[in-house]
Amino acid sequence: MEKFIRLTGIAAPLFRANVDTDAIIPSREMKRVSKEGLGEGMFADWRYSDVANRVENPDFVLNRAPFRQAPILLAGANFGCGSSREHAVWALKDYGVRCVIAPSFGAIFQGNCVRNGILPLVLPEPEVAALVAAAGPTPLTIDLAALTVHSADGRTLSFSIPPADREMLLEGLDAIGVTLKRLPAIKEFEGAYRTRHPWMFA
Amino acid sequence: MAKTLVEKLWSRHCVADLGDGTDLLYIDRVLLHERTGSIALKGLAEQGRAVRHPDRAFVCMDHIVDTRPGRGDETLMPGGEAFIRETRAAANAAGIRIFDIGDNRQGIVHVVSPEQGIALPGLTLVCPDSHTCTQGGLGALAWGIGSSEAAHALATQTLVVRRPRQMRVRFEGELPAGVGAKDMILHLIAAHGAGGGSGYAIEFAGSAVSALSVEARMTLCNMAVEFAAWTGLCAPDAKTIAWVEGRPFAPKGMAWAQALADWADLVSDADAVFDKEIVVDCASIAPTITWGTSPQHALPITGVVPDPAHAADANAAEAQRRALTYMGLEPGQALAGLPIDGAFIGSCTNSRLSDLRAAAAILKGRHVAPGVRAICVPGSGLVKAAAEAEGLHQIFLDAGFEWRESGCSMCFFAGGESFGKGERVVTSTNRNFENRQGPGTRSHLASPVTVAASAIAGRIADARALAAQPVEA
Ligand code: SF4
């Protein structure tokens, strides 16, 4: 997985609460059994005024300068709620988003981000609102090692993230590989578990 | 130390404490469907990794499959067949059992798994599908994950999971006539917001939950995720045990006796501490229906559409304004009486036999209003067969409903079938998001009886009034 250490880029404001994964990638845009090429369908219903012909909606933030291809999104509370589709994260990734800053995230979406090298960065709502107010051509810098955000208006904000998630992102680790190192412990658990709950294995 | 039910299930399955509030949990069952499961299996195969216990994984074809009578692999969704074929091939290669098209056990994964006895009290169960929490209605710890996590669960039989906070929602008192589990959960989400359960595992308890049927408890748990909860569940009781007994994958004989002994402890201790408790007085719940584009936009069916001018804050006002525009509604409009174009009964929320029976009781001897397209999609082939054995299909057909093969169908739009742009649909599903049932389709979430009553009236209608009226001969 691609590592996430430090990122400098434009942050695009999409400050609505409860943006669900159907909105991030509509079902009909999930056309192939593949993670690739989903960026085009990202936010399709908002981004295009004519979805079938890919006619851009000029009012949508990511269709406007300087926010086109922004690698950072400034989102509202409960971003990524709804359907578990990991396609939402693959679409963001394919488009070039590497970090979403929001007051809170849908739980499954948040886990999916970490597994795909996207940083789900939680800041209190007023701080996200301040970043939204200051959003423009000046880039933000996010430093995952230092756990800081340097805002466009020159402030430094700190954030926290579970250490395991941080390590996974910083090192670009493969989650299955990490767990398989614990296989002896899993096998030992399994043996005892089978004895305790034999009915499950009958 | 006193423990909640979730804490008990958690400690039974904890393989290792990974520090910082996360544990490695043992996963008893992994379910997959063709929409998100194929990619998990494909990813594993590409990495050269094996499925550790193929006998504890199951695949359901449900999301993309056509539900029109006489269906095969072909679907209205562009490219849909590829998902079906690739999932079938990947499952066969991995040695995982499939409930495939043509098998009468096929259906919506969250209906099939309990019905087959795959979901059982005390188990951990995951599926790359957000409504996996439905299966918590049996007293399983069941939650939705992403495709990468599904691959992780298949390869290791474990998942890394953050310990959730503990919430108990107690529904106390008696439900008024005509009010059921769907109304209870919509009422809860409306009162506490679509983010109200964020970070929590929720135990649904109280006298009204004990009084619910096991199927209704699944309806309740189904929408825990619409409350942003990590999952929801109900403690298993005598009703659960009676419901589970004899199902194909449920334990038998000696093993059944062992299971019963094992399940006796699956209750929250009397002095267990919850981080949050909500008490709902059931007498105050009316038949509930959504007006907007979030499940929290729900009101008693006698209510009027809210005015954004009175919203709690600017953000909520803006969300309400967007919702009103999308739904084609004005502030102050009464919900009851709004003309509708479609009616849908189905989905993992409300497609079990009890749901179809309740809707049929309203439909019997009546007919859908002219101009309304009404569709019923049983949750599984076995639900369909059981309904047909009771003659319910004839009631639906005589009333003017389409009677479909099982699957997710028009619960969500995959590029195939939809009610159409601007069409107003009363639906027994769980999501009223913009475009969820098709581009521009306006979804009003409600119980199966409200859907049935509205289909007959051709307008959003209160089933209680209809239930009291004699059927014209
Ligand atoms: S019925 Fe609807 S909500 Fe349930 S699993 Fe299928 S698509 Fe998802």
XYZ file of C-alpha atoms and ligand atoms in Angstrom:
683
model
C 0.000 0.000 0.000
C 1.109 3.560 -0.721
C 2.572 5.230 2.361
C 1.099 8.405 3.812
C 3.647 10.531 5.620
C 3.222 14.156 4.678
C 0.915 15.815 2.201
C 0.785 19.379 0.899
C -2.135 20.303 -1.287
C -5.281 22.267 -1.902
C -8.239 21.429 0.309
C -11.662 21.491 -1.323
C -14.680 22.322 0.869
C -17.571 19.860 0.688
C -18.986 20.782 4.046
C -22.259 18.879 4.157
C -23.265 16.532 6.942
C -24.089 12.867 6.315
C -22.570 12.559 2.833
C -23.169 8.880 2.172
C -21.172 6.435 0.085
C -23.984 6.266 -2.500
C -23.274 9.967 -3.125
C -19.500 9.422 -3.220
C -19.898 6.664 -5.800
C -23.387 5.943 -7.103
C -24.165 2.244 -7.498
C -24.445 2.418 -11.246
C -20.862 3.765 -11.461
C -19.530 0.519 -9.965
C -19.399 -1.183 -13.310
C -16.533 -3.614 -13.052
C -15.211 -6.128 -10.558
C -12.191 -3.893 -10.148
C -10.818 -1.124 -7.964
C -9.444 0.817 -10.930
C -10.970 3.624 -12.921
C -13.626 4.562 -10.376
C -12.473 8.199 -10.063
C -14.560 9.268 -13.003
C -17.730 8.190 -11.225
C -16.842 9.902 -7.945
C -19.701 12.222 -6.819
C -21.170 11.630 -10.299
C -24.649 12.878 -9.419
C -23.301 16.163 -8.103
C -20.340 16.552 -10.399
C -22.126 16.157 -13.717
C -25.272 17.932 -14.874
C -25.669 15.173 -17.456
C -24.226 12.019 -15.925
C -24.490 9.835 -19.015
C -22.547 12.279 -21.190
C -20.258 13.451 -18.396
C -21.271 17.090 -18.792
C -19.777 18.923 -15.830
C -21.898 20.831 -13.360
C -19.998 24.136 -13.063
C -21.391 24.744 -9.577
C -19.823 21.662 -8.031
C -16.760 22.542 -5.998
C -14.390 20.052 -7.635
C -15.214 21.512 -11.047
C -14.039 24.948 -9.969
C -10.562 26.443 -9.729
C -8.530 26.009 -7.644
C -10.250 22.900 -6.285
C -10.097 20.639 -9.330
C -8.071 17.471 -8.446
C -7.698 18.681 -4.845
C -6.000 15.917 -2.816
C -7.736 16.989 0.410
C -11.464 17.218 1.120
C -12.964 19.275 3.942
C -16.116 17.377 4.767
C -19.042 17.539 7.171
C -19.939 15.226 10.039
C -20.600 11.513 9.466
C -18.850 11.613 6.072
C -18.973 8.257 4.289
C -22.012 6.952 6.138
C -24.323 4.420 4.537
C -23.357 1.541 2.290
C -20.157 -0.333 3.100
C -18.952 -0.146 -0.507
C -15.188 0.198 -0.467
C -15.631 1.561 -3.979
C -16.222 4.957 -2.348
C -12.650 4.941 -1.074
C -11.254 3.464 -4.289
C -13.021 6.230 -6.234
C -11.542 8.957 -4.025
C -8.122 7.364 -4.330
C -8.399 7.020 -8.084
C -9.382 10.675 -8.351
C -6.345 11.644 -6.279
C -7.812 12.346 -2.839
C -5.342 11.321 -0.118
C -6.919 12.878 2.956
C -10.436 13.714 4.116
C -10.814 16.083 7.058
C -14.160 15.843 8.848
C -15.694 16.116 12.336
C -16.602 12.399 12.146
C -16.790 9.535 9.676
C -18.994 6.556 8.907
C -17.223 3.715 10.740
C -16.825 1.308 7.835
C -15.673 4.089 5.519
C -13.073 5.223 8.042
C -11.590 1.716 8.223
C -11.638 1.419 4.455
C -9.687 4.691 4.135
C -6.869 3.447 6.343
C -6.642 0.190 4.394
C -6.235 2.105 1.170
C -3.709 4.739 2.144
C -6.176 7.599 2.635
C -5.944 9.519 5.894
C -9.345 10.041 7.594
C -8.475 13.056 9.723
C -10.855 14.007 12.529
C -10.964 17.611 13.744
C -13.637 19.290 15.866
C -16.444 20.808 13.804
C -15.465 24.473 14.466
C -11.911 23.795 13.276
C -13.154 22.158 10.079
C -15.493 25.132 9.615
C -12.522 27.506 9.975
C -10.564 25.542 7.354
C -13.607 25.702 5.084
C -13.846 29.451 5.563
C -10.169 29.807 4.645
C -10.263 27.351 1.726
C -8.644 28.727 -1.402
C -5.502 28.537 -3.477
C -3.144 28.286 -0.488
C -2.314 24.658 0.220
C -2.557 22.900 3.573
C 0.176 20.675 4.870
C -0.704 17.544 6.767
C 2.058 15.830 8.657
C 1.063 12.391 9.882
C 4.365 11.807 11.648
C 3.981 15.030 13.664
C 0.144 14.775 13.802
C -0.299 18.365 12.652
C -2.198 20.331 10.045
C -0.683 23.628 8.894
C -3.635 25.661 7.758
C -3.777 28.113 4.882
C -4.083 30.997 7.332
C -0.852 30.047 9.049
C -2.151 28.155 12.069
C -0.981 24.758 13.240
C -3.659 22.353 14.429
C -2.953 19.030 16.024
C -5.003 15.892 15.625
C -4.978 12.355 16.894
C -5.478 9.007 15.205
C -5.336 5.483 16.631
C -1.645 4.448 16.683
C -2.326 1.245 14.734
C -3.971 3.230 11.943
C -1.132 5.731 11.971
C 1.464 2.997 11.705
C -0.422 1.289 8.888
C -0.541 4.560 6.924
C 3.012 5.697 7.694
C 4.520 2.333 6.790
C 2.101 1.476 4.008
C 1.509 -1.889 5.696
C -0.618 -4.713 4.380
C -3.149 -5.483 7.103
C -3.467 -9.186 6.288
C 0.301 -9.625 6.347
C 0.494 -7.963 9.756
C -2.192 -10.248 11.192
C -0.751 -13.402 9.655
C 2.340 -12.818 11.810
C 0.048 -13.672 14.703
C -1.075 -16.959 13.202
C 0.343 -19.050 16.082
C -1.733 -17.038 18.568
C -4.815 -17.367 16.357
C -4.347 -21.137 16.156
C -3.892 -21.415 19.888
C -7.071 -19.391 20.443
C -8.940 -21.542 17.946
C -8.062 -24.742 19.821
C -9.285 -23.427 23.158
C -12.321 -21.833 21.540
C -13.349 -25.111 19.960
C -13.205 -26.789 23.357
C -15.304 -24.056 24.949
C -17.943 -23.943 22.189
C -17.950 -27.408 20.619
C -21.477 -26.941 19.218
C -20.148 -24.419 16.733
C -17.985 -27.025 15.108
C -20.365 -29.987 15.256
C -17.210 -7.492 36.911
C -20.656 -6.905 35.460
C -20.700 -7.001 31.680
C -23.006 -5.966 28.899
C -24.075 -8.542 26.329
C -21.718 -6.995 23.780
C -18.832 -7.114 26.246
C -19.527 -10.812 26.866
C -19.554 -11.591 23.162
C -16.443 -9.511 22.763
C -14.445 -11.318 25.415
C -15.513 -14.717 24.070
C -13.951 -13.781 20.734
C -10.923 -11.775 21.789
C -7.736 -13.363 20.433
C -5.361 -10.586 21.440
C -5.414 -7.099 22.867
C -3.588 -4.964 20.313
C -3.458 -1.948 22.614
C -5.069 1.420 22.187
C -8.625 0.131 22.412
C -8.364 -2.341 19.561
C -8.530 -6.113 19.758
C -8.012 -8.960 17.372
C -11.424 -10.652 17.305
C -12.152 -14.169 16.174
C -14.743 -14.277 13.374
C -17.102 -17.250 13.256
C -18.838 -16.658 9.939
C -18.079 -14.609 6.830
C -20.846 -13.851 4.361
C -20.323 -12.408 0.918
C -22.484 -11.170 -1.918
C -21.725 -10.673 -5.573
C -21.514 -6.912 -5.358
C -18.636 -6.603 -2.899
C -17.628 -10.206 -2.227
C -16.288 -10.966 -5.651
C -13.628 -8.324 -5.276
C -12.598 -9.623 -1.844
C -12.123 -13.146 -3.216
C -10.384 -11.843 -6.301
C -8.013 -9.741 -4.187
C -7.065 -12.749 -2.063
C -6.491 -14.941 -5.084
C -4.261 -12.262 -6.623
C -2.185 -12.135 -3.444
C -1.873 -15.908 -3.521
C -3.640 -16.189 -0.171
C -6.030 -18.967 0.740
C -9.374 -18.799 2.518
C -8.623 -20.252 5.930
C -11.970 -21.952 6.635
C -14.062 -22.084 3.448
C -16.696 -24.092 5.337
C -17.432 -21.045 7.500
C -17.945 -18.680 4.581
C -21.100 -18.378 2.478
C -22.002 -16.454 -0.663
C -25.443 -15.103 -1.561
C -26.351 -13.761 -4.961
C -28.676 -10.918 -4.148
C -27.622 -7.397 -5.088
C -27.445 -7.413 -8.842
C -29.537 -10.439 -9.737
C -32.672 -9.746 -11.677
C -35.890 -10.314 -9.742
C -38.313 -10.509 -12.649
C -39.919 -13.913 -13.089
C -37.969 -16.297 -15.311
C -34.628 -14.651 -14.595
C -31.187 -16.113 -15.236
C -27.711 -14.600 -14.945
C -28.571 -11.731 -17.243
C -29.454 -8.494 -15.476
C -30.605 -5.020 -16.419
C -27.479 -3.580 -14.845
C -24.791 -2.912 -17.447
C -21.946 -5.317 -16.680
C -23.979 -7.015 -13.931
C -23.520 -10.496 -15.312
C -19.764 -10.205 -14.897
C -20.207 -9.688 -11.148
C -22.415 -12.750 -10.935
C -20.156 -15.004 -13.007
C -16.916 -13.851 -11.402
C -18.359 -14.309 -7.930
C -19.542 -17.796 -8.777
C -16.155 -18.731 -10.231
C -14.223 -17.230 -7.301
C -16.443 -18.925 -4.706
C -16.145 -22.280 -6.448
C -12.383 -21.929 -6.697
C -12.184 -21.144 -2.980
C -14.564 -23.975 -2.062
C -17.190 -21.644 -0.580
C -20.870 -22.578 -0.598
C -23.106 -20.383 -2.770
C -26.837 -19.797 -2.589
C -27.097 -19.234 -6.292
C -29.756 -18.230 -8.781
C -32.061 -21.204 -9.276
C -31.552 -22.494 -5.719
C -34.718 -21.784 -3.717
C -32.581 -20.872 -0.697
C -31.204 -17.888 -2.644
C -32.155 -14.450 -1.399
C -30.955 -11.343 0.408
C -27.936 -12.306 2.471
C -29.386 -10.908 5.722
C -32.582 -12.865 5.235
C -30.916 -16.082 4.065
C -28.284 -16.304 6.784
C -30.719 -16.318 9.752
C -33.176 -18.469 7.812
C -30.496 -21.104 7.185
C -29.208 -21.034 10.767
C -25.883 -19.594 9.623
C -26.368 -16.630 11.940
C -26.862 -17.902 15.484
C -26.850 -16.395 18.949
C -23.358 -15.853 20.289
C -21.531 -15.840 16.972
C -19.421 -13.136 15.402
C -20.464 -12.667 11.832
C -19.307 -10.181 9.211
C -20.233 -9.337 5.645
C -19.051 -6.583 3.312
C -22.478 -5.010 3.550
C -23.584 -2.313 5.951
C -26.863 -3.996 6.910
C -25.152 -7.032 8.410
C -26.372 -5.646 11.758
C -29.796 -7.070 10.807
C -28.546 -10.437 12.028
C -27.946 -8.997 15.486
C -31.668 -9.580 15.970
C -30.761 -13.172 16.845
C -28.199 -12.193 19.455
C -25.162 -12.474 17.183
C -22.459 -9.834 17.063
C -22.825 -9.032 13.378
C -21.435 -6.010 11.592
C -20.703 -4.624 8.163
C -17.162 -4.296 6.881
C -15.372 -3.261 3.680
C -14.133 -5.611 0.981
C -10.515 -5.430 2.192
C -11.626 -6.377 5.683
C -13.634 -9.247 4.219
C -10.462 -10.492 2.561
C -8.732 -10.136 5.935
C -11.465 -12.140 7.691
C -11.347 -14.858 5.044
C -7.567 -15.162 5.171
C -7.125 -15.009 8.944
C -10.552 -15.774 10.504
C -9.999 -12.600 12.528
C -10.452 -8.840 12.308
C -8.810 -5.930 14.046
C -11.679 -4.099 15.708
C -11.912 -1.028 17.913
C -13.891 -1.580 21.084
C -17.175 0.264 20.637
C -18.868 2.316 23.285
C -21.899 0.654 24.838
C -25.427 1.954 24.393
C -28.716 0.483 25.437
C -31.945 1.634 23.855
C -34.888 0.536 25.970
C -38.251 0.523 24.244
C -40.684 0.389 27.145
C -44.446 0.018 27.267
C -46.899 -1.201 24.718
C -46.881 -0.284 21.045
C -50.145 1.246 19.826
C -52.074 -0.839 17.283
C -50.682 -0.548 13.763
C -47.192 0.394 14.981
C -44.258 -1.971 14.532
C -40.488 -2.346 14.532
C -39.987 -0.155 11.455
C -41.840 2.698 13.130
C -39.811 2.175 16.322
C -36.475 2.526 14.593
C -37.514 5.468 12.392
C -38.897 7.182 15.481
C -35.603 6.641 17.321
C -33.483 7.983 14.450
C -35.754 11.007 13.991
C -35.501 11.827 17.688
C -31.730 11.391 18.067
C -30.387 12.079 14.567
C -28.824 9.877 11.909
C -25.498 10.220 13.728
C -26.981 9.449 17.153
C -25.458 6.000 17.493
C -22.000 6.857 16.174
C -19.266 4.808 17.824
C -21.707 2.619 19.733
C -22.748 -0.986 19.804
C -26.412 -0.810 20.672
C -28.400 -3.345 22.604
C -32.113 -2.981 21.926
C -33.979 -3.983 25.054
C -37.079 -3.257 27.078
C -40.524 -4.760 27.326
C -41.525 -3.799 23.777
C -38.457 -5.519 22.310
C -39.194 -8.669 24.323
C -42.715 -8.538 22.927
C -41.481 -8.285 19.313
C -41.225 -11.347 17.116
C -37.705 -12.459 16.189
C -38.262 -11.247 12.636
C -39.335 -7.816 13.874
C -36.171 -7.646 15.991
C -34.203 -8.092 12.778
C -36.081 -5.131 11.285
C -35.122 -3.088 14.332
C -31.453 -4.091 14.179
C -31.358 -3.634 10.387
C -31.465 0.121 10.720
C -28.926 0.429 13.548
C -26.471 1.408 10.814
C -28.816 4.211 9.674
C -28.358 5.480 13.236
C -24.585 5.376 12.537
C -24.122 2.614 15.123
C -21.294 0.119 14.743
C -23.947 -2.540 15.178
C -27.167 -3.363 17.017
C -28.409 -6.538 18.649
C -31.076 -8.060 20.885
C -30.383 -10.589 23.625
C -31.516 -14.065 22.585
C -34.484 -15.405 24.530
C -36.919 -18.335 24.362
C -38.450 -16.906 21.186
C -35.053 -16.753 19.536
C -34.279 -20.321 20.514
C -37.603 -21.557 19.160
C -37.006 -19.627 15.934
C -33.490 -20.997 15.424
C -34.148 -24.634 16.311
C -34.080 -27.065 13.423
C -32.693 -24.642 10.830
C -30.364 -26.363 8.345
C -27.034 -25.039 9.714
C -28.138 -24.808 13.358
C -26.569 -27.336 15.735
C -28.461 -30.594 16.263
C -28.686 -33.229 19.018
C -25.859 -33.050 21.545
C -24.528 -29.917 19.944
C -27.925 -28.225 20.307
C -27.953 -28.989 24.024
C -24.431 -27.556 24.319
C -25.494 -24.464 22.406
C -28.467 -23.880 24.699
C -26.210 -24.073 27.733
C -23.757 -21.715 26.046
C -26.448 -19.163 25.211
C -27.893 -19.005 28.723
C -25.347 -16.349 29.656
C -26.083 -14.095 26.658
C -27.737 -11.240 28.525
C -26.397 -8.015 29.949
C -25.754 -8.383 33.658
C -28.252 -6.511 35.815
C -25.623 -4.042 36.982
C -23.762 -3.727 33.674
C -22.760 -0.169 32.849
C -23.658 1.405 29.513
C -21.965 4.557 28.281
C -25.336 5.816 27.171
C -28.926 4.777 27.647
C -31.981 5.989 25.761
C -35.478 5.137 26.939
C -38.333 5.369 24.459
C -41.944 5.359 25.605
C -43.640 3.183 23.003
C -47.058 4.710 23.658
C -45.724 7.859 21.971
C -44.757 6.115 18.690
C -47.055 6.584 15.697
C -46.774 4.975 12.264
C -43.688 6.792 11.025
C -42.621 7.781 7.525
C -39.743 9.808 6.120
C -40.280 13.037 4.218
C -36.666 13.823 3.211
C -33.376 12.282 2.149
C -31.964 11.083 5.466
C -33.571 8.494 7.734
C -33.638 11.198 10.411
C -36.109 13.116 8.249
C -38.939 11.034 9.677
C -42.289 12.066 11.151
C -45.530 10.588 12.408
C -47.689 9.939 9.378
C -50.068 12.604 10.645
C -47.230 15.175 10.548
C -46.411 18.049 8.237
C -43.189 18.706 6.337
C -40.884 20.890 8.466
C -39.882 24.451 7.705
C -36.100 24.955 7.401
C -36.624 28.374 8.971
C -37.168 26.531 12.255
C -34.196 24.135 11.922
C -31.793 23.742 14.837
C -28.867 25.362 13.006
C -27.737 26.649 9.616
C -26.330 23.287 8.553
C -29.574 21.470 9.361
C -31.576 24.169 7.599
C -29.446 23.794 4.469
C -29.831 19.980 4.566
C -33.599 20.367 4.947
C -33.770 22.810 2.043
C -31.859 20.420 -0.209
C -34.111 17.570 0.893
C -37.283 19.565 0.216
C -36.085 20.427 -3.287
C -35.109 16.850 -4.045
C -38.378 15.490 -2.677
C -40.507 18.125 -4.387
C -42.131 19.253 -1.143
C -43.045 22.548 0.501
C -42.709 23.368 4.200
C -45.954 22.776 6.051
C -47.357 20.261 3.563
C -49.183 17.325 5.149
C -47.517 13.969 4.490
C -50.722 11.949 4.486
C -52.481 12.458 1.204
C -49.384 13.126 -0.953
C -50.006 11.380 -4.281
C -47.593 8.517 -4.996
C -46.377 6.752 -8.138
C -44.841 3.634 -6.675
C -44.996 1.205 -3.750
C -42.257 -1.255 -2.870
C -42.302 -4.067 -0.329
C -39.016 -5.851 0.049
C -35.371 -5.467 1.233
C -33.504 -6.865 4.213
C -35.531 -4.499 6.415
C -39.010 -5.818 5.642
C -39.229 -8.810 3.310
C -39.699 -11.696 5.713
C -42.854 -13.775 5.951
C -44.298 -11.722 8.828
C -43.895 -8.539 6.757
C -45.672 -10.060 3.781
C -48.462 -11.338 6.011
C -48.970 -7.892 7.547
C -49.094 -6.220 4.138
C -51.404 -8.896 2.726
C -53.848 -8.356 5.599
C -54.258 -4.764 4.368
C -54.323 -5.694 0.668
C -56.806 -8.545 0.914
C -59.904 -7.769 -1.114
C -58.552 -4.372 -2.183
C -56.812 -2.999 -5.255
C -53.861 -0.710 -5.856
C -54.910 2.764 -7.041
C -54.708 3.439 -10.772
C -51.334 4.759 -11.903
C -49.395 3.257 -8.972
C -46.708 0.719 -9.772
C -46.602 -1.722 -6.852
C -43.958 -4.391 -6.395
C -43.391 -7.084 -3.784
C -40.048 -8.869 -3.593
C -39.827 -11.641 -0.972
C -36.512 -11.708 0.868
C -35.630 -15.253 -0.109
C -36.844 -18.103 -2.253
C -37.997 -19.861 0.913
C -39.956 -16.813 2.096
C -41.564 -16.705 -1.341
C -42.431 -20.406 -1.210
C -43.861 -20.098 2.311
C -45.937 -17.083 1.254
C -47.230 -18.957 -1.757
C -48.122 -21.968 0.388
C -50.396 -19.630 2.396
C -51.826 -18.042 -0.740
C -50.329 -14.627 0.022
C -49.008 -14.253 -3.522
C -52.585 -14.415 -4.798
C -53.561 -11.538 -2.510
C -50.661 -9.445 -3.803
C -51.370 -10.339 -7.430
C -55.128 -9.754 -7.100
C -54.399 -6.365 -5.556
C -52.281 -5.451 -8.574
C -48.803 -5.963 -7.113
C -45.976 -7.528 -9.109
C -44.795 -10.706 -7.356
C -41.049 -11.130 -7.840
C -38.191 -13.568 -7.387
C -36.058 -12.758 -4.354
C -33.170 -10.311 -4.222
C -32.343 -6.719 -3.284
C -34.208 -5.557 -6.373
C -35.341 -1.933 -6.304
C -34.065 -1.287 -2.799
C -31.107 0.310 -4.552
C -30.339 1.367 -8.063
C -27.508 -0.441 -9.764
C -28.079 1.027 -13.181
C -30.922 -1.307 -14.014
C -34.475 -1.016 -12.755
C -35.915 2.098 -11.176
C -39.238 3.784 -10.577
C -37.988 6.802 -12.522
C -37.058 10.423 -12.062
C -39.336 12.465 -9.843
C -41.513 9.445 -9.027
C -42.713 9.353 -5.432
C -42.390 5.908 -3.876
C -43.477 4.598 -0.491
C -40.982 1.870 0.305
C -40.310 -0.642 3.056
C -36.531 -0.282 2.546
C -33.981 1.426 4.771
C -32.383 4.244 2.772
C -34.012 7.343 1.358
C -30.765 8.925 0.165
C -30.814 10.971 -3.029
C -30.879 8.657 -6.062
C -30.822 5.525 -3.893
C -33.731 3.940 -5.756
C -32.794 5.529 -9.068
C -31.830 8.958 -10.401
C -34.308 11.493 -9.049
C -36.582 8.886 -7.447
C -38.218 10.174 -4.257
C -38.285 7.527 -1.525
C -40.470 7.633 1.576
C -39.416 4.949 4.061
C -42.217 3.286 5.978
C -43.486 -0.033 7.310
C -44.948 -2.684 4.973
C -48.477 -1.880 6.212
C -48.026 1.804 5.442
C -46.716 0.880 1.983
C -49.716 -1.390 1.384
C -52.244 1.193 2.586
C -50.600 3.917 0.481
C -50.571 1.714 -2.618
C -54.325 1.264 -2.267
C -55.055 4.924 -1.601
C -52.654 6.133 -4.303
C -51.424 8.564 -1.658
C -49.446 8.357 1.521
C -51.991 6.779 3.804
C -52.365 5.753 7.416
C -52.968 2.001 7.532
C -54.834 2.324 10.821
C -57.786 3.992 9.119
C -57.883 1.344 6.408
C -57.553 -1.545 8.846
C -60.716 -0.294 10.565
C -62.687 -0.096 7.333
C -64.582 -3.120 6.080
C -63.440 -4.396 2.705
C -65.967 -3.805 -0.050
C -67.142 -7.013 -1.593
S -31.935 -5.269 0.444
Fe -31.124 -3.213 0.128
S -30.192 -2.620 2.044
Fe -30.536 -4.827 2.112
S -28.621 -5.741 1.473
Fe -29.886 -5.509 -0.360
S -29.365 -3.496 -1.229
Fe -28.574 -3.574 0.852
